[in-house]
PDB file of C-alpha atoms in Angstrom:
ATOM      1  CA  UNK A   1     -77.078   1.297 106.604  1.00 69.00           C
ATOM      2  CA  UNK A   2     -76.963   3.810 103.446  1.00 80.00           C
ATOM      3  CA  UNK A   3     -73.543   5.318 104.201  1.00 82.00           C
ATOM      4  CA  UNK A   4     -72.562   3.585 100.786  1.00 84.00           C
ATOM      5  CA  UNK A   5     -74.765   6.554  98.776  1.00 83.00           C
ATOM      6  CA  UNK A   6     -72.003   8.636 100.138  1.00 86.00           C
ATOM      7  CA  UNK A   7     -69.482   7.393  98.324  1.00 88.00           C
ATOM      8  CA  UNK A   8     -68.365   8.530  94.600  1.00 90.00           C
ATOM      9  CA  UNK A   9     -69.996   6.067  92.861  1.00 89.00           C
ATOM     10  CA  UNK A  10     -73.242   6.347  94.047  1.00 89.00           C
ATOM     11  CA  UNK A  11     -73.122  10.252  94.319  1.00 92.00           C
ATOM     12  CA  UNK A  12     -72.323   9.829  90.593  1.00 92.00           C
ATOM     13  CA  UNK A  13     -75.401   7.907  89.913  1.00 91.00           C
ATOM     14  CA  UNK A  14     -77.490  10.310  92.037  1.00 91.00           C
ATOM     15  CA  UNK A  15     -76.633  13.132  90.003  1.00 94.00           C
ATOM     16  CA  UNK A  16     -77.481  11.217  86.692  1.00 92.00           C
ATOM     17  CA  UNK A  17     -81.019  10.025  87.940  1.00 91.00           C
ATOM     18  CA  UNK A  18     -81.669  13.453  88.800  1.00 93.00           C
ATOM     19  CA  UNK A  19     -80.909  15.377  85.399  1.00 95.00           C
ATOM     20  CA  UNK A  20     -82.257  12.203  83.029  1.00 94.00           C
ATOM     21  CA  UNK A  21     -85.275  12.387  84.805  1.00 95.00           C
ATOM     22  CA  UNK A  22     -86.679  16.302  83.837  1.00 95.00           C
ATOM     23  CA  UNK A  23     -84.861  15.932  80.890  1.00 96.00           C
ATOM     24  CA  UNK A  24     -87.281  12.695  79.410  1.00 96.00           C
ATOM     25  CA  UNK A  25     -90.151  14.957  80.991  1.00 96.00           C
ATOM     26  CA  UNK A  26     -88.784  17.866  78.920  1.00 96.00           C
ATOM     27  CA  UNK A  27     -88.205  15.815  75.464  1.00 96.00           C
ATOM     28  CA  UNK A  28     -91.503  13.903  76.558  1.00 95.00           C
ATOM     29  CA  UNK A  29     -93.308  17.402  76.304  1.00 95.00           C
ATOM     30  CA  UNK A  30     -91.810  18.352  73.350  1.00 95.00           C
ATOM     31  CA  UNK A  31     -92.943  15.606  71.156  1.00 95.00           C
ATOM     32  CA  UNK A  32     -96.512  16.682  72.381  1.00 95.00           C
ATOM     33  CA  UNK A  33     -96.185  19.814  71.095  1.00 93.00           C
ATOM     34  CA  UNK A  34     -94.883  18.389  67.683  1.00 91.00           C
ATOM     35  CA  UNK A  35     -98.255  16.031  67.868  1.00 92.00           C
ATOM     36  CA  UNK A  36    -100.855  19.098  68.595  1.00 91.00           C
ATOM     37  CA  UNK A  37     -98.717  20.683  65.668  1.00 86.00           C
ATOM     38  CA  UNK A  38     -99.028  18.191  63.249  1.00 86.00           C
ATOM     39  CA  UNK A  39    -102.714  18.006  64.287  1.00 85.00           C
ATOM     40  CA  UNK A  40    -103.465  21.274  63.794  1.00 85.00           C
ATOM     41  CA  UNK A  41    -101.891  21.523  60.362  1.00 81.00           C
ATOM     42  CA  UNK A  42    -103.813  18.529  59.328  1.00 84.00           C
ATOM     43  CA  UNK A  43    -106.785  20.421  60.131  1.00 86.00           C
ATOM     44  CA  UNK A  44    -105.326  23.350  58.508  1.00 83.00           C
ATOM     45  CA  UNK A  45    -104.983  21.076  55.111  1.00 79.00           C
ATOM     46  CA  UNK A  46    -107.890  19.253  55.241  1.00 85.00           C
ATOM     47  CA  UNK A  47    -110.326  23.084  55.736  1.00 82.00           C
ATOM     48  CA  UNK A  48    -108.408  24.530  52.896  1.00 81.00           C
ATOM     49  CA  UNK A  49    -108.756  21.543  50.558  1.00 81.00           C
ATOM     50  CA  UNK A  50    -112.196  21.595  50.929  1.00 83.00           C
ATOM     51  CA  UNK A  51    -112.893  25.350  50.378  1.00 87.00           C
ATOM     52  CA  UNK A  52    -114.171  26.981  47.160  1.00 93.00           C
ATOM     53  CA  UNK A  53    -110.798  28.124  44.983  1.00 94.00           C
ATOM     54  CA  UNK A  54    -110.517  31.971  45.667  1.00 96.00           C
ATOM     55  CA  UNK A  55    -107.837  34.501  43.701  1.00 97.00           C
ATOM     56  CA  UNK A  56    -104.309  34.342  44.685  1.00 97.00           C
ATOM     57  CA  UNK A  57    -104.600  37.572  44.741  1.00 95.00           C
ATOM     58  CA  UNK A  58    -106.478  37.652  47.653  1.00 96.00           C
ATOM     59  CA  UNK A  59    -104.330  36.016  49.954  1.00 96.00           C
ATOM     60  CA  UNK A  60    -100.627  36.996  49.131  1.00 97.00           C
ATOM     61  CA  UNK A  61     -99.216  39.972  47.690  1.00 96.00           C
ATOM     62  CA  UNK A  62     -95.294  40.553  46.750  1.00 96.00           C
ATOM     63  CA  UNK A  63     -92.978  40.407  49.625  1.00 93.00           C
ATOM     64  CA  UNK A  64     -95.881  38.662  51.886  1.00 95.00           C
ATOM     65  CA  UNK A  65     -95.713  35.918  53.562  1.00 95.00           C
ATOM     66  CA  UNK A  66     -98.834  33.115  52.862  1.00 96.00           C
ATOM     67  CA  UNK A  67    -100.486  33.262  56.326  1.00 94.00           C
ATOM     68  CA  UNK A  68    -100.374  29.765  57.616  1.00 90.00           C
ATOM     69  CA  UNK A  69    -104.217  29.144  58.072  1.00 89.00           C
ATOM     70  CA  UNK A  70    -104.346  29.651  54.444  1.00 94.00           C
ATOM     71  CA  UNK A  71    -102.023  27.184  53.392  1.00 92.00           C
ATOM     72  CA  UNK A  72    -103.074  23.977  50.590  1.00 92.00           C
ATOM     73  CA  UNK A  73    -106.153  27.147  50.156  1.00 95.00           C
ATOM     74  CA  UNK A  74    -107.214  26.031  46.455  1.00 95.00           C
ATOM     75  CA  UNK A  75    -106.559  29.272  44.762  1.00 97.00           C
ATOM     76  CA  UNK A  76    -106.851  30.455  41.505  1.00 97.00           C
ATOM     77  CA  UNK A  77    -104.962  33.172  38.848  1.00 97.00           C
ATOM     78  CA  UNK A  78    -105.368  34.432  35.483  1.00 97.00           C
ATOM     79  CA  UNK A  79    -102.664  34.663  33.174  1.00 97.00           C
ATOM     80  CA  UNK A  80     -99.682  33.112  30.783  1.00 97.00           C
ATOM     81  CA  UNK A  81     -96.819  31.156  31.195  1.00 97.00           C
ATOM     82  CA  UNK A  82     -93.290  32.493  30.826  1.00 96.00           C
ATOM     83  CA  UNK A  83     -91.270  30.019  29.454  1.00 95.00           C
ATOM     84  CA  UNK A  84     -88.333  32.135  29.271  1.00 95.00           C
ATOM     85  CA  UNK A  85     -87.446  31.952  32.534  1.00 96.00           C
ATOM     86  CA  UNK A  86     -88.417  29.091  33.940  1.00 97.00           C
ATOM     87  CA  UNK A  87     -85.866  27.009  36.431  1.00 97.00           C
ATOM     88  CA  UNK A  88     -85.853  24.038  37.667  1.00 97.00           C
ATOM     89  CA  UNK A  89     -85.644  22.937  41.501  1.00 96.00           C
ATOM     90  CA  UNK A  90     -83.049  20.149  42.051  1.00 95.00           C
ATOM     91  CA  UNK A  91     -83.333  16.764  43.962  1.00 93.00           C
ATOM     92  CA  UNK A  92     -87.099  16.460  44.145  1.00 95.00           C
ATOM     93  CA  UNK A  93     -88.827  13.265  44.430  1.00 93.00           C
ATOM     94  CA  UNK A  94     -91.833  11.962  43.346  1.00 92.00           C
ATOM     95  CA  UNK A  95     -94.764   9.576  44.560  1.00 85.00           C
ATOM     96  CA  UNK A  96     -92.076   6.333  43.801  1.00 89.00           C
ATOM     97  CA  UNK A  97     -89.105   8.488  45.214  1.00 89.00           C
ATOM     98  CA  UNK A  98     -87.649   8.523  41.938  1.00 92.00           C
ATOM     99  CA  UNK A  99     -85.227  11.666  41.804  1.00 92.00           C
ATOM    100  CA  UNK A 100     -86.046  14.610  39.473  1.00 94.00           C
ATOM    101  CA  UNK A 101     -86.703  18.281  39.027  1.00 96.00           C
ATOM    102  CA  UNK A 102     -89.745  20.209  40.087  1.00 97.00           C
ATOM    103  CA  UNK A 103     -90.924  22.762  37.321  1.00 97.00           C
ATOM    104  CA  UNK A 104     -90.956  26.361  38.358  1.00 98.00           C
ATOM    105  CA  UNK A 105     -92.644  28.611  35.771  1.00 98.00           C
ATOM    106  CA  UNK A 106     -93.436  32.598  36.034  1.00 98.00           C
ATOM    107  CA  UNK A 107     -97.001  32.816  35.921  1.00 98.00           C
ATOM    108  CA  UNK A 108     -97.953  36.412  34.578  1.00 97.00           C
ATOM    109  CA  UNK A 109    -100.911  38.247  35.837  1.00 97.00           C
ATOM    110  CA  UNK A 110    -103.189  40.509  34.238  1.00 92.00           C
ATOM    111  CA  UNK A 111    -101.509  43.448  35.931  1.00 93.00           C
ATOM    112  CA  UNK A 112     -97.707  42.301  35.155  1.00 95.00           C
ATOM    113  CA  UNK A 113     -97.588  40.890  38.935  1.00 97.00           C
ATOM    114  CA  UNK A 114     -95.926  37.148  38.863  1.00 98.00           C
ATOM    115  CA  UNK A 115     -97.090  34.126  40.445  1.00 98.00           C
ATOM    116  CA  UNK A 116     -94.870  31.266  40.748  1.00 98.00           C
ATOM    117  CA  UNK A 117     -96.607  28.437  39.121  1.00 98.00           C
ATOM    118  CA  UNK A 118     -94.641  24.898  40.907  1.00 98.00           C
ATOM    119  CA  UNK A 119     -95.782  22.343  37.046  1.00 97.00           C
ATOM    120  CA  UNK A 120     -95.319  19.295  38.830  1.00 96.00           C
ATOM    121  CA  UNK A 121     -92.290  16.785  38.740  1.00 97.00           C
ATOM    122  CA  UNK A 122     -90.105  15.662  35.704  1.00 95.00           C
ATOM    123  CA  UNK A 123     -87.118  13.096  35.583  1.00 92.00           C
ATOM    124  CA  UNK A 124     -83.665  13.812  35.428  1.00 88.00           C
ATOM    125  CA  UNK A 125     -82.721  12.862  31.757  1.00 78.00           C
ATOM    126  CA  UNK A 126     -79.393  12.815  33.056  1.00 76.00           C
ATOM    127  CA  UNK A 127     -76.848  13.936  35.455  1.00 78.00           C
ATOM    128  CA  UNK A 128     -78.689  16.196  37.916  1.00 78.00           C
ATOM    129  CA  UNK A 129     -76.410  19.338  36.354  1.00 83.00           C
ATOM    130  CA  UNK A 130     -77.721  19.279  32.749  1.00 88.00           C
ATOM    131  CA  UNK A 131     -80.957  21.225  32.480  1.00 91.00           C
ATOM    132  CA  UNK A 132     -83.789  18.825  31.479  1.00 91.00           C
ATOM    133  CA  UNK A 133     -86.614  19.257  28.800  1.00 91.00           C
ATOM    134  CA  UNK A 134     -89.637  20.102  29.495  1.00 93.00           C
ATOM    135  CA  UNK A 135     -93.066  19.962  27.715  1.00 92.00           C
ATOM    136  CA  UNK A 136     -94.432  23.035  27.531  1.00 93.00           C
ATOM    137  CA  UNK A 137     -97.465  24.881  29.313  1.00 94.00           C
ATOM    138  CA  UNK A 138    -100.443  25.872  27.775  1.00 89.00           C
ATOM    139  CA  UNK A 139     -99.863  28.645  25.952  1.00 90.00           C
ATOM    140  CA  UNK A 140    -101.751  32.049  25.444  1.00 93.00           C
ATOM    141  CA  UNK A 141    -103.951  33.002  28.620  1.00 95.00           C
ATOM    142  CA  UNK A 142    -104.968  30.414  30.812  1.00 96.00           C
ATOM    143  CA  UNK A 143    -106.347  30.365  34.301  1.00 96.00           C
ATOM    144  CA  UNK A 144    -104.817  28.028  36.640  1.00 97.00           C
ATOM    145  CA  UNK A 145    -105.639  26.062  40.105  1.00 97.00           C
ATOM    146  CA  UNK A 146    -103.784  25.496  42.647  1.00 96.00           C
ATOM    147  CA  UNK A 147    -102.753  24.439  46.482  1.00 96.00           C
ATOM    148  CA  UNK A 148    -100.950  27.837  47.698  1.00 97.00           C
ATOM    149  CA  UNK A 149     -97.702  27.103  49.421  1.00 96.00           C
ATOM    150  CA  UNK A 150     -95.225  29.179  51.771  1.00 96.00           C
ATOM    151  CA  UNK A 151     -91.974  30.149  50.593  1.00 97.00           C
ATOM    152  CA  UNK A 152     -89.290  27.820  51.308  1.00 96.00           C
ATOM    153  CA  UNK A 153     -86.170  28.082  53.392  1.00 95.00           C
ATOM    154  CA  UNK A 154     -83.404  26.458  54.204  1.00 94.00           C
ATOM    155  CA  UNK A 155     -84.767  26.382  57.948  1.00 92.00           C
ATOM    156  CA  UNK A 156     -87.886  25.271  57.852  1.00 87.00           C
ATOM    157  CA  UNK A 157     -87.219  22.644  54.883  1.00 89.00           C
ATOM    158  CA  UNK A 158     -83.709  21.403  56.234  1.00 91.00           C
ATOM    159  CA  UNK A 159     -82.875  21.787  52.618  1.00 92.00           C
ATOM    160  CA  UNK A 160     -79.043  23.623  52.172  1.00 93.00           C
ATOM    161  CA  UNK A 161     -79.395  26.475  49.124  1.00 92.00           C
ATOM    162  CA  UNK A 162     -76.291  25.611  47.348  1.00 89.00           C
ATOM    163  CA  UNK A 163     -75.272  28.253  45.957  1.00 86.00           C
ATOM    164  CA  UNK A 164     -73.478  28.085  42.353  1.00 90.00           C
ATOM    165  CA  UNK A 165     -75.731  25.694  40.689  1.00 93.00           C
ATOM    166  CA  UNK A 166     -76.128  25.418  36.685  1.00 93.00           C
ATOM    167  CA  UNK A 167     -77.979  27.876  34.783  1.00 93.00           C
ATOM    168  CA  UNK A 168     -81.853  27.756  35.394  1.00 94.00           C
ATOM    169  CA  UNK A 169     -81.662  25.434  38.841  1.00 96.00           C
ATOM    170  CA  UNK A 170     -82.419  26.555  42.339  1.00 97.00           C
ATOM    171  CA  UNK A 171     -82.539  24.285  45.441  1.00 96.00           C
ATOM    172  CA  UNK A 172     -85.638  26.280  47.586  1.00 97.00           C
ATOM    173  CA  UNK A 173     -88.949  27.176  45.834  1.00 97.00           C
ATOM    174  CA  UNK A 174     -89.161  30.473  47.331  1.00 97.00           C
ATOM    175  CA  UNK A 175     -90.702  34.260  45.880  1.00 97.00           C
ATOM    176  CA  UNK A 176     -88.529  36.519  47.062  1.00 96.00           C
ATOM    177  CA  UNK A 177     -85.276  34.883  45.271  1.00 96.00           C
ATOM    178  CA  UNK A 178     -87.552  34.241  42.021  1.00 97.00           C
ATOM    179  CA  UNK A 179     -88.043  38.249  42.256  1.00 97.00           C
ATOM    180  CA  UNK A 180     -84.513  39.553  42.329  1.00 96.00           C
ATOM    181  CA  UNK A 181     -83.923  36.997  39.523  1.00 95.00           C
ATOM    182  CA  UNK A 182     -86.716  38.015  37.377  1.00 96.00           C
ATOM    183  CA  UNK A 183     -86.803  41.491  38.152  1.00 96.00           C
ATOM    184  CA  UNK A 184     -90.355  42.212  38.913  1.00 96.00           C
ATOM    185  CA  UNK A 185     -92.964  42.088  41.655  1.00 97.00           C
ATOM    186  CA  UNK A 186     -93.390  38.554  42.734  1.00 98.00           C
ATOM    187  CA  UNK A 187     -96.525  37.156  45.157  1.00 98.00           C
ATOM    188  CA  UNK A 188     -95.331  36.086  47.949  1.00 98.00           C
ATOM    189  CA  UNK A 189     -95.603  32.400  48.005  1.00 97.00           C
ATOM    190  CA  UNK A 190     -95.951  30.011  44.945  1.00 98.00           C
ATOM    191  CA  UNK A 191     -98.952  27.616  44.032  1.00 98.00           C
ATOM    192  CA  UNK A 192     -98.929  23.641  43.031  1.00 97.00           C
ATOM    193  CA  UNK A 193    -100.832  23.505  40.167  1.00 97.00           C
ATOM    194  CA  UNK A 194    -103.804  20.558  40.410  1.00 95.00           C
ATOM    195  CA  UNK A 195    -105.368  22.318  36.743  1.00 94.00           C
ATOM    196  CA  UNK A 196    -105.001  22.117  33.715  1.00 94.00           C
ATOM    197  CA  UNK A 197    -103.355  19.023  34.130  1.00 91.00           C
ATOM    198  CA  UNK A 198    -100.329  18.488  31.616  1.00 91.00           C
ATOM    199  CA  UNK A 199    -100.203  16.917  28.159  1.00 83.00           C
ATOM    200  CA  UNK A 200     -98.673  13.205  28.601  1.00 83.00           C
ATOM    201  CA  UNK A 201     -99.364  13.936  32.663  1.00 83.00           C
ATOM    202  CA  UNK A 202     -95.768  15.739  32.153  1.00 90.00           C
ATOM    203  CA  UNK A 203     -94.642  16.975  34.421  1.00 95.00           C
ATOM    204  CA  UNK A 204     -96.475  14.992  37.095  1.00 95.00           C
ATOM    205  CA  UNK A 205     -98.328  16.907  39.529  1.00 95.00           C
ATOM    206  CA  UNK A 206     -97.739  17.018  42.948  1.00 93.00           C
ATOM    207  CA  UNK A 207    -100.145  14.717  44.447  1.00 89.00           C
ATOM    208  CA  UNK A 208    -102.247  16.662  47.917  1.00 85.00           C
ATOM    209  CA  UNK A 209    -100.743  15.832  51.128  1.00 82.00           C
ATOM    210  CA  UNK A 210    -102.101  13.468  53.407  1.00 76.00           C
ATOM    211  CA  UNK A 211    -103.046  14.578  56.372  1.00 71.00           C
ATOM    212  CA  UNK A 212    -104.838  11.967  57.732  1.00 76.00           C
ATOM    213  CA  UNK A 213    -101.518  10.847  59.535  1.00 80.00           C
ATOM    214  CA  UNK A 214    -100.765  12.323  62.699  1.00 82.00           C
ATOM    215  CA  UNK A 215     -97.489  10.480  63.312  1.00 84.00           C
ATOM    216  CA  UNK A 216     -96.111   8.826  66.205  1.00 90.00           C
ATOM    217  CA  UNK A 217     -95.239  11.763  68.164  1.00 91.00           C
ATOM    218  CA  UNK A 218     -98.477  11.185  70.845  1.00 92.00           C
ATOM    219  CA  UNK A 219     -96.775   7.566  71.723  1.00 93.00           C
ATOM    220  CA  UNK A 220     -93.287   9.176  71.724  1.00 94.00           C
ATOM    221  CA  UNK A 221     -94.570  11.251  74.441  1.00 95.00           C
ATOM    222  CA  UNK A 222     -95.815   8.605  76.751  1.00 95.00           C
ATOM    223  CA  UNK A 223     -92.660   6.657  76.214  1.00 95.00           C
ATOM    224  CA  UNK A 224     -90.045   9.055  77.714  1.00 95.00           C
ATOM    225  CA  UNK A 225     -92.531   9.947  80.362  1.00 95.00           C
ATOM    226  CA  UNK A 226     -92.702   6.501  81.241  1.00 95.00           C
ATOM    227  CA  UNK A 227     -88.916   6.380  81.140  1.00 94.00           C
ATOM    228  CA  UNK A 228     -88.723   9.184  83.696  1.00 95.00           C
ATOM    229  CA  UNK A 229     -91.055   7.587  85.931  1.00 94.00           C
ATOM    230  CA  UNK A 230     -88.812   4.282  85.329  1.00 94.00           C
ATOM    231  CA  UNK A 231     -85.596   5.975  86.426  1.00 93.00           C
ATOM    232  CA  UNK A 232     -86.476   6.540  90.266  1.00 92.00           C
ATOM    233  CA  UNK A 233     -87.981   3.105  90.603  1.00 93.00           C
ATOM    234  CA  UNK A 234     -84.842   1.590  88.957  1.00 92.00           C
ATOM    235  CA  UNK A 235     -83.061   3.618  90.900  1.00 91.00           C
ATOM    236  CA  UNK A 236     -85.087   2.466  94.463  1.00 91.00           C
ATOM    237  CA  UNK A 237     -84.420  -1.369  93.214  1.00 92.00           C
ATOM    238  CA  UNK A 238     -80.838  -0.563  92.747  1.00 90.00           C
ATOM    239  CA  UNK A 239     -80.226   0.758  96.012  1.00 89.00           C
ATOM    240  CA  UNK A 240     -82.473  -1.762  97.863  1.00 89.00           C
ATOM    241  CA  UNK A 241     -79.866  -4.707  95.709  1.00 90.00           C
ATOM    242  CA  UNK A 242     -76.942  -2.786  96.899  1.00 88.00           C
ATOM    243  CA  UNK A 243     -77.814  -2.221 100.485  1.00 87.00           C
ATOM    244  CA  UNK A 244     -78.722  -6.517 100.862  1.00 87.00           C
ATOM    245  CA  UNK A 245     -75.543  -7.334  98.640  1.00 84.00           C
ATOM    246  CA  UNK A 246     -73.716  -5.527 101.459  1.00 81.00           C
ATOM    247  CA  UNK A 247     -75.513  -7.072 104.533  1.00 81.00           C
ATOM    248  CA  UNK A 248     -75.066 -10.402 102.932  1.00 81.00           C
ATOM    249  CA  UNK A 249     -71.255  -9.796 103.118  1.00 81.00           C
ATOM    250  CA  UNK A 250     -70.944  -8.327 106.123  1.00 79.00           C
ATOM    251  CA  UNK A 251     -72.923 -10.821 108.122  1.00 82.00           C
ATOM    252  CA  UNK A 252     -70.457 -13.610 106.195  1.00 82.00           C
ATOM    253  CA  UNK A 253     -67.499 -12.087 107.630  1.00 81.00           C
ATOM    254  CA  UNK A 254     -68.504 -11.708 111.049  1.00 80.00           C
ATOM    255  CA  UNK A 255     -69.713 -15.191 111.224  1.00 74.00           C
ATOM    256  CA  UNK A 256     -67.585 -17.354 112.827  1.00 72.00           C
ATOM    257  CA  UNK A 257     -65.095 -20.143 111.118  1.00 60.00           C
ATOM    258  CA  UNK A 258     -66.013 -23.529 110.928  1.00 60.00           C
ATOM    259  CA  UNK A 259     -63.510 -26.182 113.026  1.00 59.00           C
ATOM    260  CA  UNK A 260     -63.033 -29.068 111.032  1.00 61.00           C
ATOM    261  CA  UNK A 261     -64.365 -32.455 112.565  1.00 60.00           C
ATOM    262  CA  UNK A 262     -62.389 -34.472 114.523  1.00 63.00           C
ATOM    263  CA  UNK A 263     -60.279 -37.447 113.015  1.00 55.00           C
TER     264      UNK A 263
END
């Protein structure tokens, strides 16, 4: 009755059930743990956001990595801008997704220590391979505020560090390449400033992250989980087709002719 599963067809189609199903499981548990991720990080953002600034100081050091439960942690630092060697990070966007530059400026501490001080966002005045103009920090010793931020890499940010840029431009915010360029001990880490805020609002500060959103990853979930729970009943209903298509066409051959009537 179901010697046709035997054959290579249906053996074929076996075999496919059988690996799509654990795989939709599989990517159906892995979009969980991207939603209990995001989830937590919101929760991550919205605690620090809401705590009392502390010193950079406190929670980074050169060559340390910012500890992700203090990440967005309002922080504050003491110091002056250094002009001199400030860079520029290509292809950044802003709130409209207008392309520009972010603003990367040495922030010197009281004890010669540098904190990399992320301005905010400025326009590309023109091709993204001339070096822009920028207004200019406060000047003389300021105290800044902040959201501290990890380093970036090329593997958590999906962004490629081109190497061979212009003068002054870098593609990855990130402390230990500001060190080697700048020569000095660099905290680990760099800050978005939220204060002072900027002459003209330029650059334009980085506006705080939202982390209200969780995302859709929850209902991605439940979607291939219901496809793997829709392959073996697709499957059933094909077989069930199959096996009546067959009996159908058997039980017309075996039936008898029909004479035709008699002139």
């Amino acid at each position: 009755m179901y010697r046709f599963l035997l054959s290579r067809q249906w053996v074929i189609l076996t075999l496919i059930m059988l690996a799509l199903i654990p795989t939709m499981i599989e990517l159906g548990f892995w979009q969980l743990h991207r939603h209990e991720h995001k989830v937590a990080l919101n929760r991550v953002i919205s605690d620090s956001l809401s705590a009392k600034p502390v010193p950079a100081e406190s929670l980074t050091a050169p060559g340390q990595a910012v500890r992700h439960e203090n990440l967005y942690r309002r922080v504050t630092a003491k110091g002056t801008f250094d002009t001199a060697d400030e860079v520029v990070v290509r292809r950044r966007t802003n709130s409209d997704e207008e392309v520009g530059f972010h603003v990367l400026t040495p922030f010197v501490l009281d004890d010669g220590r540098v904190l990399v001080v992320n301005r905010g966002w400025i326009p590309a005045d023109g091709a993204q391979t001339e070096f822009p103009k920028i207004p200019a920090p406060s000047k003389g010793e300021t105290t800044v505020t902040g959201r501290l931020m990890a380093d970036e890499t090329s593997g958590d940010s999906g962004i490629k560090d081109v190497r061979g840029l212009p003068d002054r431009m870098v593609m990855l915010i990130n402390s230990e390449q500001q060190a080697k360029a700048l020569g000095k001990q660099v905290l680990g880490g760099y800050v978005e400033l939220t204060a002072p805020e900027p002459a003209g609002d330029v650059p334009e500060l980085i506006s705080a992250p939202n982390h209200s959103d969780i995302g859709p990853h929850m209902a991605y979930a439940v979607q291939w989980w219901l496809f793997a729970a829709g392959v073996p009943v697709g499957f059933v209903v094909l077989v069930r087709r199959e096996r009546r298509d067959r009996a159908e066409a058997a039980e017309a051959a075996s039936a008898p002719a029909t004479e035709p009537a008699p002139v």
